[in-house]
């Protein structure tokens, strides 16, 4: 019961959905277009390699940071939420990414964010970096900032604006269509990616 939604601003983009059960996540790479898409392919391969060794969840940001140092990516960083889904429970780490939303209750899930990967400051975090969400509490939406930073006729949509327009039974497609009605122009300026966990 997971919905995935991906709309790049151009033919290719830097947003990435990571799905390697039980691992599920969403990643937003700095930049746009072909360069960001190439970096996302590198990150996907790197994550696959790390996860093959069954690392502790809280260790993933530090391990990813160390692997990416080998490639000397200049001024490239990423935010993201990645975790493991086991039955109705999603345990995840937030790497400087927008906080998830409980769509059913129309509330923001406040998370303790660790540092985005790519700045060289990731640490060996302890288990306090892990968040646990039970889907019995409501459907959970992960999204990239292309959604909340969308320009509307009255300014940026913002997280509060997103909370105002969503409904408990929304899908990723209906959320996207609602934002289309608010958009100031026909152009989508940033990639928009969503992952919706449903009970």
PDB file of N, CA and C in Angstrom, residues 6 8 18 22 31 34 50 52-53 55 62 65 69 79 81 83 89 93 98 101 119 122 131 139 153 182:
ATOM      1  N   UNK A   6       6.034  10.916  -9.317  1.00  0.00           N
ATOM      2  CA  UNK A   6       7.261  11.603  -9.749  1.00  0.00           C
ATOM      3  C   UNK A   6       6.972  12.440 -10.984  1.00  0.00           C
ATOM      4  N   UNK A   8       9.261  15.300 -12.882  1.00  0.00           N
ATOM      5  CA  UNK A   8      10.418  16.202 -12.961  1.00  0.00           C
ATOM      6  C   UNK A   8      10.029  17.519 -13.635  1.00  0.00           C
ATOM      7  N   UNK A  18      13.505   5.893  -3.486  1.00  0.00           N
ATOM      8  CA  UNK A  18      14.317   4.698  -3.254  1.00  0.00           C
ATOM      9  C   UNK A  18      13.398   3.593  -2.749  1.00  0.00           C
ATOM     10  N   UNK A  22      12.949  -4.091   2.557  1.00  0.00           N
ATOM     11  CA  UNK A  22      11.975  -3.238   3.249  1.00  0.00           C
ATOM     12  C   UNK A  22      12.342  -1.762   3.267  1.00  0.00           C
ATOM     13  N   UNK A  31      20.192  20.862  -7.316  1.00  0.00           N
ATOM     14  CA  UNK A  31      20.336  21.052  -8.755  1.00  0.00           C
ATOM     15  C   UNK A  31      19.176  20.463  -9.529  1.00  0.00           C
ATOM     16  N   UNK A  34      19.921  17.094 -16.169  1.00  0.00           N
ATOM     17  CA  UNK A  34      20.722  15.900 -16.427  1.00  0.00           C
ATOM     18  C   UNK A  34      21.793  15.689 -15.356  1.00  0.00           C
ATOM     19  N   UNK A  50      25.447  -0.079   0.134  1.00  0.00           N
ATOM     20  CA  UNK A  50      25.453   0.060   1.596  1.00  0.00           C
ATOM     21  C   UNK A  50      24.430  -0.870   2.232  1.00  0.00           C
ATOM     22  N   UNK A  52      23.154  -3.585   1.198  1.00  0.00           N
ATOM     23  CA  UNK A  52      23.481  -5.004   1.059  1.00  0.00           C
ATOM     24  C   UNK A  52      24.197  -5.542   2.300  1.00  0.00           C
ATOM     25  N   UNK A  53      24.838  -4.629   3.061  1.00  0.00           N
ATOM     26  CA  UNK A  53      25.549  -5.025   4.276  1.00  0.00           C
ATOM     27  C   UNK A  53      24.670  -4.909   5.524  1.00  0.00           C
ATOM     28  N   UNK A  55      23.098  -2.334   7.227  1.00  0.00           N
ATOM     29  CA  UNK A  55      23.586  -1.401   8.248  1.00  0.00           C
ATOM     30  C   UNK A  55      22.472  -1.017   9.221  1.00  0.00           C
ATOM     31  N   UNK A  62      25.754   8.609   7.673  1.00  0.00           N
ATOM     32  CA  UNK A  62      27.204   8.655   7.793  1.00  0.00           C
ATOM     33  C   UNK A  62      27.866   7.764   6.742  1.00  0.00           C
ATOM     34  N   UNK A  65      27.496   9.418   3.323  1.00  0.00           N
ATOM     35  CA  UNK A  65      28.434  10.549   3.238  1.00  0.00           C
ATOM     36  C   UNK A  65      29.841  10.050   2.903  1.00  0.00           C
ATOM     37  N   UNK A  69      32.080  10.768  -0.663  1.00  0.00           N
ATOM     38  CA  UNK A  69      33.353  11.510  -0.635  1.00  0.00           C
ATOM     39  C   UNK A  69      34.324  10.982  -1.691  1.00  0.00           C
ATOM     40  N   UNK A  79      19.010  16.032   0.562  1.00  0.00           N
ATOM     41  CA  UNK A  79      18.166  15.835   1.733  1.00  0.00           C
ATOM     42  C   UNK A  79      17.344  14.585   1.445  1.00  0.00           C
ATOM     43  N   UNK A  81      14.466  11.347   3.278  1.00  0.00           N
ATOM     44  CA  UNK A  81      13.927  10.507   4.338  1.00  0.00           C
ATOM     45  C   UNK A  81      14.052   9.080   3.842  1.00  0.00           C
ATOM     46  N   UNK A  83      13.970   4.847   5.262  1.00  0.00           N
ATOM     47  CA  UNK A  83      13.699   3.978   6.398  1.00  0.00           C
ATOM     48  C   UNK A  83      13.267   2.604   5.958  1.00  0.00           C
ATOM     49  N   UNK A  89       4.491  -0.413  10.376  1.00  0.00           N
ATOM     50  CA  UNK A  89       5.409   0.504  11.061  1.00  0.00           C
ATOM     51  C   UNK A  89       6.536   0.932  10.122  1.00  0.00           C
ATOM     52  N   UNK A  93      14.912   7.779   9.112  1.00  0.00           N
ATOM     53  CA  UNK A  93      15.816   8.868   9.470  1.00  0.00           C
ATOM     54  C   UNK A  93      15.547  10.020   8.513  1.00  0.00           C
ATOM     55  N   UNK A  98      12.033  18.067   4.345  1.00  0.00           N
ATOM     56  CA  UNK A  98      10.748  18.520   4.898  1.00  0.00           C
ATOM     57  C   UNK A  98      10.076  17.408   5.704  1.00  0.00           C
ATOM     58  N   UNK A 101       3.859  14.342   6.499  1.00  0.00           N
ATOM     59  CA  UNK A 101       2.513  14.773   6.871  1.00  0.00           C
ATOM     60  C   UNK A 101       1.631  13.552   7.104  1.00  0.00           C
ATOM     61  N   UNK A 119      27.625  17.784   2.870  1.00  0.00           N
ATOM     62  CA  UNK A 119      28.362  18.905   3.456  1.00  0.00           C
ATOM     63  C   UNK A 119      29.592  18.433   4.233  1.00  0.00           C
ATOM     64  N   UNK A 122      28.129  14.818   8.434  1.00  0.00           N
ATOM     65  CA  UNK A 122      27.350  13.707   8.969  1.00  0.00           C
ATOM     66  C   UNK A 122      28.147  12.988  10.056  1.00  0.00           C
ATOM     67  N   UNK A 131      13.024   7.763  13.806  1.00  0.00           N
ATOM     68  CA  UNK A 131      11.611   8.057  14.093  1.00  0.00           C
ATOM     69  C   UNK A 131      10.792   6.812  13.779  1.00  0.00           C
ATOM     70  N   UNK A 139      -2.503   7.831   7.137  1.00  0.00           N
ATOM     71  CA  UNK A 139      -1.654   7.734   5.950  1.00  0.00           C
ATOM     72  C   UNK A 139      -0.513   8.744   6.047  1.00  0.00           C
ATOM     73  N   UNK A 153      -0.620  32.029  -6.792  1.00  0.00           N
ATOM     74  CA  UNK A 153      -1.032  33.414  -7.043  1.00  0.00           C
ATOM     75  C   UNK A 153      -0.860  34.297  -5.810  1.00  0.00           C
ATOM     76  N   UNK A 182      -3.708  25.915  -8.017  1.00  0.00           N
ATOM     77  CA  UNK A 182      -3.190  27.071  -7.285  1.00  0.00           C
ATOM     78  C   UNK A 182      -1.954  27.684  -7.931  1.00  0.00           C
TER      79      UNK A 182
END
